[in-house]
Coordinates of C-alpha atoms in Angstrom, one line a residue:
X1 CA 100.4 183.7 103.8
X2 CA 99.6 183.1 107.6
X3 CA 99.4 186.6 108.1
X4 CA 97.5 187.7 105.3
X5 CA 94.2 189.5 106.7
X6 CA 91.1 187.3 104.7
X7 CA 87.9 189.7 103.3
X8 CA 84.4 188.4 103.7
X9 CA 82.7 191.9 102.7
X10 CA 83.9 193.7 99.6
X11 CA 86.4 196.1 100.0
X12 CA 84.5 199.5 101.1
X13 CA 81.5 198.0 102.9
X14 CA 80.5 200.4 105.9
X15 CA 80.0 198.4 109.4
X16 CA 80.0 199.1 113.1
X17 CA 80.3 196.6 115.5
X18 CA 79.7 195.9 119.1
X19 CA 80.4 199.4 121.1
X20 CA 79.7 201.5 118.4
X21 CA 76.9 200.4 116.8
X22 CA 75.3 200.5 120.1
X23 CA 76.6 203.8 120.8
X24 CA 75.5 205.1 117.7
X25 CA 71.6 203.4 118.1
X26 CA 71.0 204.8 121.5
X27 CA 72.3 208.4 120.5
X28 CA 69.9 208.3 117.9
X29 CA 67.2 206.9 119.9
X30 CA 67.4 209.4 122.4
X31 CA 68.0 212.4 119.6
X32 CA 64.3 211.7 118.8
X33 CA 62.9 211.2 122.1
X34 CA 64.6 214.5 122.6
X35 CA 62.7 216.2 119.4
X36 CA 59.1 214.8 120.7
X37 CA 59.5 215.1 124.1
X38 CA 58.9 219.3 124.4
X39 CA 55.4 218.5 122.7
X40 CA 54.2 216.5 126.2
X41 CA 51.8 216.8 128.3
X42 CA 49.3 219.9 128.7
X43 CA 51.8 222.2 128.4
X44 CA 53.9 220.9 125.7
X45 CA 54.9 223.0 123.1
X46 CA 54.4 222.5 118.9
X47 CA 55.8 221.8 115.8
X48 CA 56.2 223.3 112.7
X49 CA 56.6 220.6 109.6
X50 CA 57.2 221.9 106.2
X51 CA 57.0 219.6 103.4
X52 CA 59.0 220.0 100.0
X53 CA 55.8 221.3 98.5
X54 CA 55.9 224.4 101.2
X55 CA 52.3 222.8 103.2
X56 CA 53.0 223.5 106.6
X57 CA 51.7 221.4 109.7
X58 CA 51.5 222.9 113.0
X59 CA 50.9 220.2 115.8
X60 CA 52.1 218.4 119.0
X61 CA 50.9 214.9 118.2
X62 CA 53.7 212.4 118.5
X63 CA 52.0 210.3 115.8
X64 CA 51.9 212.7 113.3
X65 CA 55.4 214.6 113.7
X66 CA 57.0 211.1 113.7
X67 CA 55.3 210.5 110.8
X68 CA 55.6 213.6 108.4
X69 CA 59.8 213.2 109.3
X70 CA 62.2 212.1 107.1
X71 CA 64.1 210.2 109.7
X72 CA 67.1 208.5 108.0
X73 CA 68.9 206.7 110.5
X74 CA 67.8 202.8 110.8
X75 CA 67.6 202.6 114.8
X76 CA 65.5 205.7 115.1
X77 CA 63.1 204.5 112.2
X78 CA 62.5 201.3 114.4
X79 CA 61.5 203.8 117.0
X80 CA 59.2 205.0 114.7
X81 CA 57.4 202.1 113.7
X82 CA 57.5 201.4 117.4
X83 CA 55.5 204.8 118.0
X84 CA 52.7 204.5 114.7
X85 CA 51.9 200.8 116.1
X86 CA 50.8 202.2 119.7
X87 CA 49.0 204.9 117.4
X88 CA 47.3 202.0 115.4
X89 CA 46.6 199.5 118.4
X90 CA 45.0 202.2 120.8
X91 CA 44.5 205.7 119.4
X92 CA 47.5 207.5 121.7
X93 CA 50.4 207.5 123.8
X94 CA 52.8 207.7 120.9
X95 CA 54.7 210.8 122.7
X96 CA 55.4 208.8 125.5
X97 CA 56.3 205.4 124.2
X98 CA 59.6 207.2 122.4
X99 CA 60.2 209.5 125.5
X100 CA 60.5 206.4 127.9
X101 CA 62.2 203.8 125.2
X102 CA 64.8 207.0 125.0
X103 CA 64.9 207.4 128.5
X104 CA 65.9 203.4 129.2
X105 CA 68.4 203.5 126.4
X106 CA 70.0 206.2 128.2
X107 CA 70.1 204.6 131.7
X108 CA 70.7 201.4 129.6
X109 CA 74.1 202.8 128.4
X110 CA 75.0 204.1 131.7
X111 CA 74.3 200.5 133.0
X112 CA 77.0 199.3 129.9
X113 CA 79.3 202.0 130.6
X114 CA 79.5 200.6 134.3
X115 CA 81.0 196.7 132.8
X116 CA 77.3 195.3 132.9
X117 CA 76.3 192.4 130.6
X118 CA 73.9 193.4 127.7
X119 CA 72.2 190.4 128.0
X120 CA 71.8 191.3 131.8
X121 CA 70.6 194.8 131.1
X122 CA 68.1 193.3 128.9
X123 CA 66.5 190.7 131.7
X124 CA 66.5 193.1 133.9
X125 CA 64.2 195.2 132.1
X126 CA 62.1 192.6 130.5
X127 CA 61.1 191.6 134.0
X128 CA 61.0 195.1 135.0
X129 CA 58.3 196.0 132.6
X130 CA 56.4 192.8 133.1
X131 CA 56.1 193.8 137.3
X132 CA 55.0 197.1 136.2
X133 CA 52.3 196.0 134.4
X134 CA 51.2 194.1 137.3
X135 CA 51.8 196.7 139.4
X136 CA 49.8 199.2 137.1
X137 CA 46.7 196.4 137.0
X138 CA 46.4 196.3 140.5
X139 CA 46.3 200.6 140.8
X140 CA 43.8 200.6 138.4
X141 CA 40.5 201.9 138.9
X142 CA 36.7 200.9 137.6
X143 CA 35.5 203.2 134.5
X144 CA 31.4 202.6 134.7
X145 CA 30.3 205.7 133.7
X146 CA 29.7 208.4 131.3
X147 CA 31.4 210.8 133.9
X148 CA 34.8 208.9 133.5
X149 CA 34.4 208.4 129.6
X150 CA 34.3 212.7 129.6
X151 CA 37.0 212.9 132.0
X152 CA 39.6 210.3 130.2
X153 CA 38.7 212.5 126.5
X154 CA 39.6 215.3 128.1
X155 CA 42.5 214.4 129.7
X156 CA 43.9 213.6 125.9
X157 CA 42.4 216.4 124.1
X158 CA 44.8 218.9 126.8
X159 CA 47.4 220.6 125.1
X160 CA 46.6 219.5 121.7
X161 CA 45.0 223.3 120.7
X162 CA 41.7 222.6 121.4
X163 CA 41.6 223.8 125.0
X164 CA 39.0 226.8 125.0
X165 CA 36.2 223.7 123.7
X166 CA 37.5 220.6 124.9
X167 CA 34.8 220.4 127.6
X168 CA 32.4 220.4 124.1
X169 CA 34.2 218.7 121.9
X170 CA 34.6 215.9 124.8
X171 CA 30.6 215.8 125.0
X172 CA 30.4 214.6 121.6
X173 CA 33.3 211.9 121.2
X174 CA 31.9 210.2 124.2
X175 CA 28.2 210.0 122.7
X176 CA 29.5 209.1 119.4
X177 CA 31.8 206.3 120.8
X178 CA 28.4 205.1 123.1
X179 CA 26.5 205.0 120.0
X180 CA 27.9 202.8 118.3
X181 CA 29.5 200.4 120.9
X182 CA 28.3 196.9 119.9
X183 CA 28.9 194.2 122.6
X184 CA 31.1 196.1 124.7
X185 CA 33.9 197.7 121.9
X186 CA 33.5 200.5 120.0
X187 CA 34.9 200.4 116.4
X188 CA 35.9 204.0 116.0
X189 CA 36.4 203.2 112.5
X190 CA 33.1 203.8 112.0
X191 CA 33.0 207.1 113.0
X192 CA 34.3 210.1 110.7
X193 CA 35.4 213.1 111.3
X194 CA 34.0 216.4 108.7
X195 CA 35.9 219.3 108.8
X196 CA 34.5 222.5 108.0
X197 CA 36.5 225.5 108.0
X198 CA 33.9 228.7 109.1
X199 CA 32.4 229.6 112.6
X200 CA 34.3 228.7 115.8
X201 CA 35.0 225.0 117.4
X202 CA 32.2 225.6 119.7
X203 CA 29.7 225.2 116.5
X204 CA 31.1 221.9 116.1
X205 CA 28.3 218.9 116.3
X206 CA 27.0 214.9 116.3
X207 CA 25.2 214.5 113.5
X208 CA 22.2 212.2 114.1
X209 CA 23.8 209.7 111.5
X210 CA 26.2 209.7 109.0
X211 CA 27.5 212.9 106.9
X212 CA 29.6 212.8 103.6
X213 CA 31.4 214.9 101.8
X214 CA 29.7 214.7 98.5
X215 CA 26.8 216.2 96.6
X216 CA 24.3 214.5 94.2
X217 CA 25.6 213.9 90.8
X218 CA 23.6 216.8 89.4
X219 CA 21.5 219.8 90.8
X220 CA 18.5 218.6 89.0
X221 CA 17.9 215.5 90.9
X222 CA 16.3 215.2 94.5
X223 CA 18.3 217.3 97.6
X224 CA 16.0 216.1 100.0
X225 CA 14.2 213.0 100.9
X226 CA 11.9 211.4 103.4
X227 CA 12.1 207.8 104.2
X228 CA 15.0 206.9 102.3
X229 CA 15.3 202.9 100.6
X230 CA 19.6 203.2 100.5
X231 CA 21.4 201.1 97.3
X232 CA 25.1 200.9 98.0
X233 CA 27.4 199.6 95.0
X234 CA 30.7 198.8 94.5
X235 CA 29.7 198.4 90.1
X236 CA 30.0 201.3 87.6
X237 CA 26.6 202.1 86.0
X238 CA 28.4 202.9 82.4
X239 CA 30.0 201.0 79.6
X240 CA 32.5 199.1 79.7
X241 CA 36.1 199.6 78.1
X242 CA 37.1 196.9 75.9
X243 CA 40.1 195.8 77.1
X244 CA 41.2 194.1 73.9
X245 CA 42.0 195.1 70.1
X246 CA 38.3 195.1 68.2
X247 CA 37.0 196.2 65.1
X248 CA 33.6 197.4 64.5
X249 CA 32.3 197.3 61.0
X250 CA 29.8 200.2 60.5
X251 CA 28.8 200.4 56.7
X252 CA 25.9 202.8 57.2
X253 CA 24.3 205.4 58.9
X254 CA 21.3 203.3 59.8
X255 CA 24.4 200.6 61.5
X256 CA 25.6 203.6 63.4
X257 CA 22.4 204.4 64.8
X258 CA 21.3 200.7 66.2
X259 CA 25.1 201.0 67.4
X260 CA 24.5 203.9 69.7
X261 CA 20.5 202.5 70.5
X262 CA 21.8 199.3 71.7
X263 CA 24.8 201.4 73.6
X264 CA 21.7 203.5 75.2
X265 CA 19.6 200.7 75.9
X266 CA 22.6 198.4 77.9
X267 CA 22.4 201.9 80.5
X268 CA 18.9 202.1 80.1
X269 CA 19.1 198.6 81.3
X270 CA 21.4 198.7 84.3
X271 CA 19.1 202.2 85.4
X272 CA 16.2 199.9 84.9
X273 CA 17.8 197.7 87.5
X274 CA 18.2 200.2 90.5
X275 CA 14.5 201.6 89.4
X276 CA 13.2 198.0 90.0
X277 CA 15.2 197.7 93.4
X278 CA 12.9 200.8 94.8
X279 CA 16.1 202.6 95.8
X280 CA 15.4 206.6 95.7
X281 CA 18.9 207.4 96.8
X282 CA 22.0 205.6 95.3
X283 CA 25.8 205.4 96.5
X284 CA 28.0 204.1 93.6
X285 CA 32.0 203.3 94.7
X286 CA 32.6 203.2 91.0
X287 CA 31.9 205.7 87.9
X288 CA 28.5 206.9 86.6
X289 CA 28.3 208.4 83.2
X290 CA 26.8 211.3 81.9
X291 CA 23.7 208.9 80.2
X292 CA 23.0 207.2 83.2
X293 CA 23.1 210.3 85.0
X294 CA 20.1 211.5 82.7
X295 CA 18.0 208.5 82.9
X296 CA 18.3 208.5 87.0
X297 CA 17.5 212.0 87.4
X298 CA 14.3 211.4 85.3
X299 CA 13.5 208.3 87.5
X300 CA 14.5 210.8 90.2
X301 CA 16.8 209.1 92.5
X302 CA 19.5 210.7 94.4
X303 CA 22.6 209.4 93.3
X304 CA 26.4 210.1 94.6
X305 CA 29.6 208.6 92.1
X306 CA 32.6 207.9 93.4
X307 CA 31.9 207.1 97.1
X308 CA 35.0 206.7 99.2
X309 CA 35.3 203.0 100.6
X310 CA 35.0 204.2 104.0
X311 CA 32.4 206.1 103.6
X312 CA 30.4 202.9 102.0
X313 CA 31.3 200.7 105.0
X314 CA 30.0 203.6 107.4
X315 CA 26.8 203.6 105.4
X316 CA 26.4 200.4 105.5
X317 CA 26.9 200.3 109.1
X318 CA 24.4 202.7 109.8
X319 CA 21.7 202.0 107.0
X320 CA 21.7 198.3 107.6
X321 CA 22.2 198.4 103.6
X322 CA 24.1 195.6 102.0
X323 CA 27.0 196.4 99.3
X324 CA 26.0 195.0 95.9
X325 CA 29.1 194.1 94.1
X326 CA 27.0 193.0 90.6
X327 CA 23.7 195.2 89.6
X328 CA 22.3 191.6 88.9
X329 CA 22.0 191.1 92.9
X330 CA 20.4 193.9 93.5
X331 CA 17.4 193.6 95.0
X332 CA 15.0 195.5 97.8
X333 CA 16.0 192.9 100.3
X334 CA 19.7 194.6 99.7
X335 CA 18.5 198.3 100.2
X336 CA 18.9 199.7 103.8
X337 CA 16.5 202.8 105.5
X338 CA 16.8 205.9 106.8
X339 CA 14.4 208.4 108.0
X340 CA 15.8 211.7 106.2
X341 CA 18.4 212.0 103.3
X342 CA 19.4 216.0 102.3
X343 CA 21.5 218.0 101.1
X344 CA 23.2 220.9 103.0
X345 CA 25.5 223.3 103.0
X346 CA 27.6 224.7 106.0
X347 CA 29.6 228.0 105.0
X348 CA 30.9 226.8 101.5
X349 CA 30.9 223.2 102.0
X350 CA 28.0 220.9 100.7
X351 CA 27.7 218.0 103.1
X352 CA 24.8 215.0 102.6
X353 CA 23.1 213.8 105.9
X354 CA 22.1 210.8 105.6
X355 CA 19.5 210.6 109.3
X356 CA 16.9 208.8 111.6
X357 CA 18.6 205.6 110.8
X358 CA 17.2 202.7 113.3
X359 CA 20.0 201.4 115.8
X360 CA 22.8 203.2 113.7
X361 CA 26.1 201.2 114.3
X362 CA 28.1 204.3 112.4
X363 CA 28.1 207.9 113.5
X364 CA 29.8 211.3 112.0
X365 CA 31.0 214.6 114.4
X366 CA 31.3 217.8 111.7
X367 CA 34.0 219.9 113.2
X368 CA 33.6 223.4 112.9
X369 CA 37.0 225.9 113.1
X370 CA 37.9 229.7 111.6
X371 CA 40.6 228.1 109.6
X372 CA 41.9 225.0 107.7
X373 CA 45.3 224.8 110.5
X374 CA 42.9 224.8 113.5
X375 CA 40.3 222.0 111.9
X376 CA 43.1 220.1 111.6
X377 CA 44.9 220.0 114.5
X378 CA 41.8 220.1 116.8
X379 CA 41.1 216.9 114.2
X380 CA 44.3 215.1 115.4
X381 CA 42.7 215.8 119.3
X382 CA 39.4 214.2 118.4
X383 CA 41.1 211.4 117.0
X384 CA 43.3 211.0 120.2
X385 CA 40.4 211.1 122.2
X386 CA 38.4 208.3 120.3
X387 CA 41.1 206.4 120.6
X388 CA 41.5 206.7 124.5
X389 CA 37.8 206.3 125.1
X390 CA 37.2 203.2 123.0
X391 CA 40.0 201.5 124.7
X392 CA 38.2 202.5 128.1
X393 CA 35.0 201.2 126.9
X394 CA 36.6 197.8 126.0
X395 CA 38.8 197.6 129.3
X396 CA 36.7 199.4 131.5
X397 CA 39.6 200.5 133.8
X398 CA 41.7 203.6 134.2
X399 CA 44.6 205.3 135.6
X400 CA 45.8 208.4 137.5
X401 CA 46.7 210.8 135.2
X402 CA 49.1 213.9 135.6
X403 CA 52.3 211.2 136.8
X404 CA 50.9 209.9 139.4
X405 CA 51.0 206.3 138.3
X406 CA 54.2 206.3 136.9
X407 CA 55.5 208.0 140.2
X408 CA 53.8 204.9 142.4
X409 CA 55.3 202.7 139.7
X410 CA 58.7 204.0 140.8
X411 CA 58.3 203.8 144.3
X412 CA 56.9 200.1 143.9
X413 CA 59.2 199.0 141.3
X414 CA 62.1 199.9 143.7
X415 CA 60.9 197.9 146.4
X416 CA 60.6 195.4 143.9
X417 CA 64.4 196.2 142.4
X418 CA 65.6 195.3 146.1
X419 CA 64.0 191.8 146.4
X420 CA 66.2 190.5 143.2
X421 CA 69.8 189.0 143.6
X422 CA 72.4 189.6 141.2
X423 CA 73.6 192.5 139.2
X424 CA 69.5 192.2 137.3
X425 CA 68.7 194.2 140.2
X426 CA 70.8 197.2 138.9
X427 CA 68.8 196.7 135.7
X428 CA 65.2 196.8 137.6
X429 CA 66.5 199.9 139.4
X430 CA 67.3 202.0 136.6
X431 CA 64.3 201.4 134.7
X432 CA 62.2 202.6 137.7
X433 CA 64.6 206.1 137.9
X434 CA 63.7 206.1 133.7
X435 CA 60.2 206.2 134.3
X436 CA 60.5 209.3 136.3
X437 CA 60.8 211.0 133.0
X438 CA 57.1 211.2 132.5
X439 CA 56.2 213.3 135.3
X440 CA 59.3 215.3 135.0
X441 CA 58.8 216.3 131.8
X442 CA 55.6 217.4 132.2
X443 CA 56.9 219.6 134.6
X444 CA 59.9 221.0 132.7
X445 CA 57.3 221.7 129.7
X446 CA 55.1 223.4 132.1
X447 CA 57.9 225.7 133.2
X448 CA 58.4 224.9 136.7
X449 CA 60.7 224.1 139.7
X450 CA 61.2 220.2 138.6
X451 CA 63.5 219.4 141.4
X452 CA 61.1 220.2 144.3
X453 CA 58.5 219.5 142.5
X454 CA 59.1 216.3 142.2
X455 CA 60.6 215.9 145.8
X456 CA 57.0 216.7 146.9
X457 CA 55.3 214.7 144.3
X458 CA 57.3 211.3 146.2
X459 CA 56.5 212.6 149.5
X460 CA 52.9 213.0 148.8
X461 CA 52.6 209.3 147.7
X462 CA 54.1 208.1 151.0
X463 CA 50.3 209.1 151.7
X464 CA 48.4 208.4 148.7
X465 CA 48.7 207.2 144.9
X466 CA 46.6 209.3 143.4
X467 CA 48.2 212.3 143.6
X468 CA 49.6 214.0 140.7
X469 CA 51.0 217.7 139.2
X470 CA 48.7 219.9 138.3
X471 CA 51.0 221.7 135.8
X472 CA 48.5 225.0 135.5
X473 CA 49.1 226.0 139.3
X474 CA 52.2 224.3 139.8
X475 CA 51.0 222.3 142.7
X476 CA 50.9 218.7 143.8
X477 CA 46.9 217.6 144.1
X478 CA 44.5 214.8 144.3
X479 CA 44.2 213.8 140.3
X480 CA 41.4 211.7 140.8
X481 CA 39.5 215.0 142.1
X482 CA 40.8 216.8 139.3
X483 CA 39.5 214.6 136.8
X484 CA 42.8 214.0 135.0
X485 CA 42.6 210.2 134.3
X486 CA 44.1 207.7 130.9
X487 CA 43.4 204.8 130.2
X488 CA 44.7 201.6 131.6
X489 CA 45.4 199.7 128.1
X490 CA 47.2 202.9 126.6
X491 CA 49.6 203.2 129.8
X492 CA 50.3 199.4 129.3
X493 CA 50.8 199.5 125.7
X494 CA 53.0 202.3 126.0
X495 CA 55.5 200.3 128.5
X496 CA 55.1 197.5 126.3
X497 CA 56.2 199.2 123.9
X498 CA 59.3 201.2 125.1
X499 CA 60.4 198.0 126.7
X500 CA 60.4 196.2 123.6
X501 CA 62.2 198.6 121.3
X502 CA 64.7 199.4 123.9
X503 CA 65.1 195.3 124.0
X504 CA 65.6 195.4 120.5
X505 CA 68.1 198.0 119.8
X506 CA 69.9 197.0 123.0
X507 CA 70.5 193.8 121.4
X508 CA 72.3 194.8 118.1
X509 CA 75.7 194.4 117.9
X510 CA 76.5 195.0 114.1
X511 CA 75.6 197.6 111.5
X512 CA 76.6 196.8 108.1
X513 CA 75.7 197.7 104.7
X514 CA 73.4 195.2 103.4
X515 CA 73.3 193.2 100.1
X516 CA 71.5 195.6 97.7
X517 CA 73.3 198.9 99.2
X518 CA 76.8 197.0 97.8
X519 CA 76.2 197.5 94.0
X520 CA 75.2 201.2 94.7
X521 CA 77.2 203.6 92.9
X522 CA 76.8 206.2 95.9
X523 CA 74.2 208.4 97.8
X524 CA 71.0 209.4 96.6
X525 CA 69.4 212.4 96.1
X526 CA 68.3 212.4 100.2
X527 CA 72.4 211.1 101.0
X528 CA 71.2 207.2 101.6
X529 CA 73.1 204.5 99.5
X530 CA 70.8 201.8 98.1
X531 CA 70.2 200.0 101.5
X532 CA 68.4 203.5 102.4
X533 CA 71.1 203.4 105.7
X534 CA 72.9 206.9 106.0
X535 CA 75.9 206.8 105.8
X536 CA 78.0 205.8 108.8
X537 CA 81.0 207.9 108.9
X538 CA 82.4 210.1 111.7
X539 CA 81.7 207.9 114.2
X540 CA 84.9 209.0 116.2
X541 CA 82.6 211.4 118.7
X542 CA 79.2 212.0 116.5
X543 CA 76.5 210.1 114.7
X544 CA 75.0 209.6 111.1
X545 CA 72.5 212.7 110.6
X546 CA 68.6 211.6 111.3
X547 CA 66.9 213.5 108.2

């Protein structure tokens, strides 16, 4: 009995422990920094996503490749979520946070192969990233103009298909984030993006206020109007469902009449409502029927069903209207304004413009392409590019661009590497040699002699920090000149970022099956077990697939 091996996990359970689970993470980790990392910088090349309905996505945003796979493996899906909350918190840089986190991982392991401490490997670059964001605070530079704003949308509209018109396209994300900037931020939340398929990129626009995708409930009613009183409601103008069993006793025809008066009357009623309000145009979130639909044509207000949410909130923003949530509440002091309210129609799209709005906090850019692919992806730039300049609106400082601050982060973080005792200094090192992967990647993507290159690139900053690659002529030059230039907050989010998921899958130990993966009968349809882990055979010399 004093030999007899003792089970805690039922017989079967799949788990990984120490070396190989962190073997298998960081091969995984860098597997998808190594999908991604082709689609950086100006040169970066695309992808082609198909899903199991056949639509196709062409693109090179990190954001939305990471999204549309069907990544499988749990380490690399922490990456993920990693990537979309750098998306989420500042518009971009989702490319580069999994490049670098898969970058560390790798220099990480080399570290581990070499007898150091995880936990050492870890301090080391926790303190490594927090130096280089004080290094990268101190190289940044003041963003006080409109100049800089065009520059910095630019710089992350490169490479993302919209070349031949980002100079443009630039012009009017910068005005549209200016407009509605409200005590130094700029919600771009509150502006929306139109996509019209017809004409070229170049036709693309700022409206003067807000433009929806949605026509007046019928052709009959109003298409254009002059100084607008705005209703916005989130509360159906129809009858209600009874929602439990009734019974109506109708005896007579003269009972089924007054039924369907009293039915037309209640609509009447809630018409009656909006009429008194002085509203000419109407947005209703909710459903309008066919009744009511007659009865505010004849009272001839302009009326839209089915508003999306976001489209409400950006009317609101702009019209200074208030959402009634209960016709009872509505009122004139509710309605907002606006100048000019119309109908129109671009190729075969029917937009509504709703214009002249007073100090509109809410703004809408109608992008033009020849097809639906290229509105899209040039879509995916814009958003990018909102992103980057409402972060440089709310920080007001920028960096370098084209690897020039993550080349003086090296060189700095070095110097800094050689101050600390102890084996943490290894740590500090490596993670300054992982950050060279920006710049050289850029440069592999662009095609060109990486190794000098870069040798020239470190010379060059023996002399000055703000010189970069420019990867269209190969050469090392002044990137301040150029006009290449990010902003500060997305640089520091990224490293942030990357640091913190390389923390975290540096610091598991153990992969094993959890609780609801152990009454699964096998693999789904996609090869996961209930737990949704793949599963985690053949870890002699490979690694569970990723999708």
């Amino acid at each position: 009995m004093a030999n007899q091996p003792i089970f805690i996990l039922p017989e079967g359970t799949e788990r990984y422990s120490k070396r190989d689970a962190l073997r298998m993470n960081i091969t995984a980790a860098k597997v998808l920094a190594g999908i991604v990392r082709t689609t950086l910088g100006p040169k970066g090349m695309d992808k082609m996503l198909v899903n199991s309905l056949g639509d196709v996505t062409v693109t090179n945003d990190g954001a939305t490749i990471m999204s549309e796979m069907d990544i499988a493996q749990p380490a690399a899906r922490m990456l993920v979520e990693t990537a979309k909350k750098q998306e989420e918190i500042v518009g971009d840089g989702t490319t580069s946070v999994v490049v670098i986190a898969g970058e560390l991982l790798s220099k990480a392991e080399e570290l581990l192969d070499d007898g150091i401490a995880t936990s050492v490997v870890v301090k080391g670059f926790r303190n490594a990233t927090e130096k280089a964001v004080e290094l990268l605070q101190g190289i940044a530079i003041d963003a006080d103009d409109k100049e800089t704003l065009k520059k910095v949308a630019v710089t992350a509209m490169s490479g993302k298909g919209s070349d031949y018109a980002k100079e443009h396209l630039a012009d009017l994300v910068v005005e549209a984030a200016l407009r509605i900037e409200e005590d130094g931020k700029s919600d771009i939340e509150n502006i929306n993006i139109q996509r019209v398929s017809g004409d070229s990129v170049e036709d693309s626009f700022l409206a003067e206020g807000i433009v929806i995708d949605k026509a007046p409930l019928s052709k009959a009613m109003p298409k254009d109007i002059k100084n607008a009183k705005i209703a916005i409601m989130k509360y159906p103008i129809e009858l209600k469902d009874i929602n439990t069993d009734a019974k109506i006793d109708i005896t007579s025809p003269d009972q089924f009449e007054m039924f369907l008066k009293n039915e037309e009357q209640m609509i009447r009623d809630l018409v009656d409502k909006v009429v008194d309000s002085g509203a000419n145009v109407l947005f209703c979130q909710k459903g309008i029927d066919d009744m009511a639909e007659h009865y505010l044509k004849k009272a001839g207000i302009m009326t839209f069903k089915r508003v999306k949410k976001s489209d409400m909130e950006r009317i609101a923003k702009a019209t200074g209207a208030k959402l009634v949530t209960d016709i009872e509440d509505l009122s004139e002091d509710k309605l907002g304004s606006a100048g000019h309210v119309y109908l129109d129609k671009l190729f075969d799209h029917e937009l509504t413009f709703i214009e002249e709005c007073e100090n509109p906090k809410a703004s809408s850019i109608v992008l033009r392409g020849s097809t639906r692919y290229v509105t899209e992806q040039i879509s995916r730039a814009i958003d990018d590019a909102l992103g980057v300049v409402a972060a440089t609106i709310e920080e007001g400082k920028v960096l370098i661009g084209g690897g020039a601050c993550e080349i003086d982060l090296v060189k700095q973080l070095r110097d800094y590497g050689e101050t600390v005792n102890g084996r943490e200094q290894l740590a500090i090192l490596k993670y300054a040699e992982a950050l060279e992967v920006i710049p050289r990647t850029l440069v592999e993507n662009a095609g060109l002699d990486t190794i000098n290159l870069i040798a020239d690139l470190k010379a060059a900053h023996e002399e000055s920090n703000l010189i970069g690659i420019n990867v269209f002529t190969g050469e090392v030059v002044d990137m301040k000149e150029a006009g290449v230039i990010e902003p500060l907050r997305v640089k520091i989010q990224a490293l942030q970022s990357a640091g913190a998921a390389s923390e975290m899958i540096l610091r598991i130990d153990d992969m094993i099956a959890a609780r609801n993966a152990l009454n699964s009968t096998g693999p789904d349809e996609s090869g996961n077990d209930a737990s949704g882990m793949p599963p985690m055979s053949g870890m002699g010399g490979g690694m569970p697939p990723m999708m």
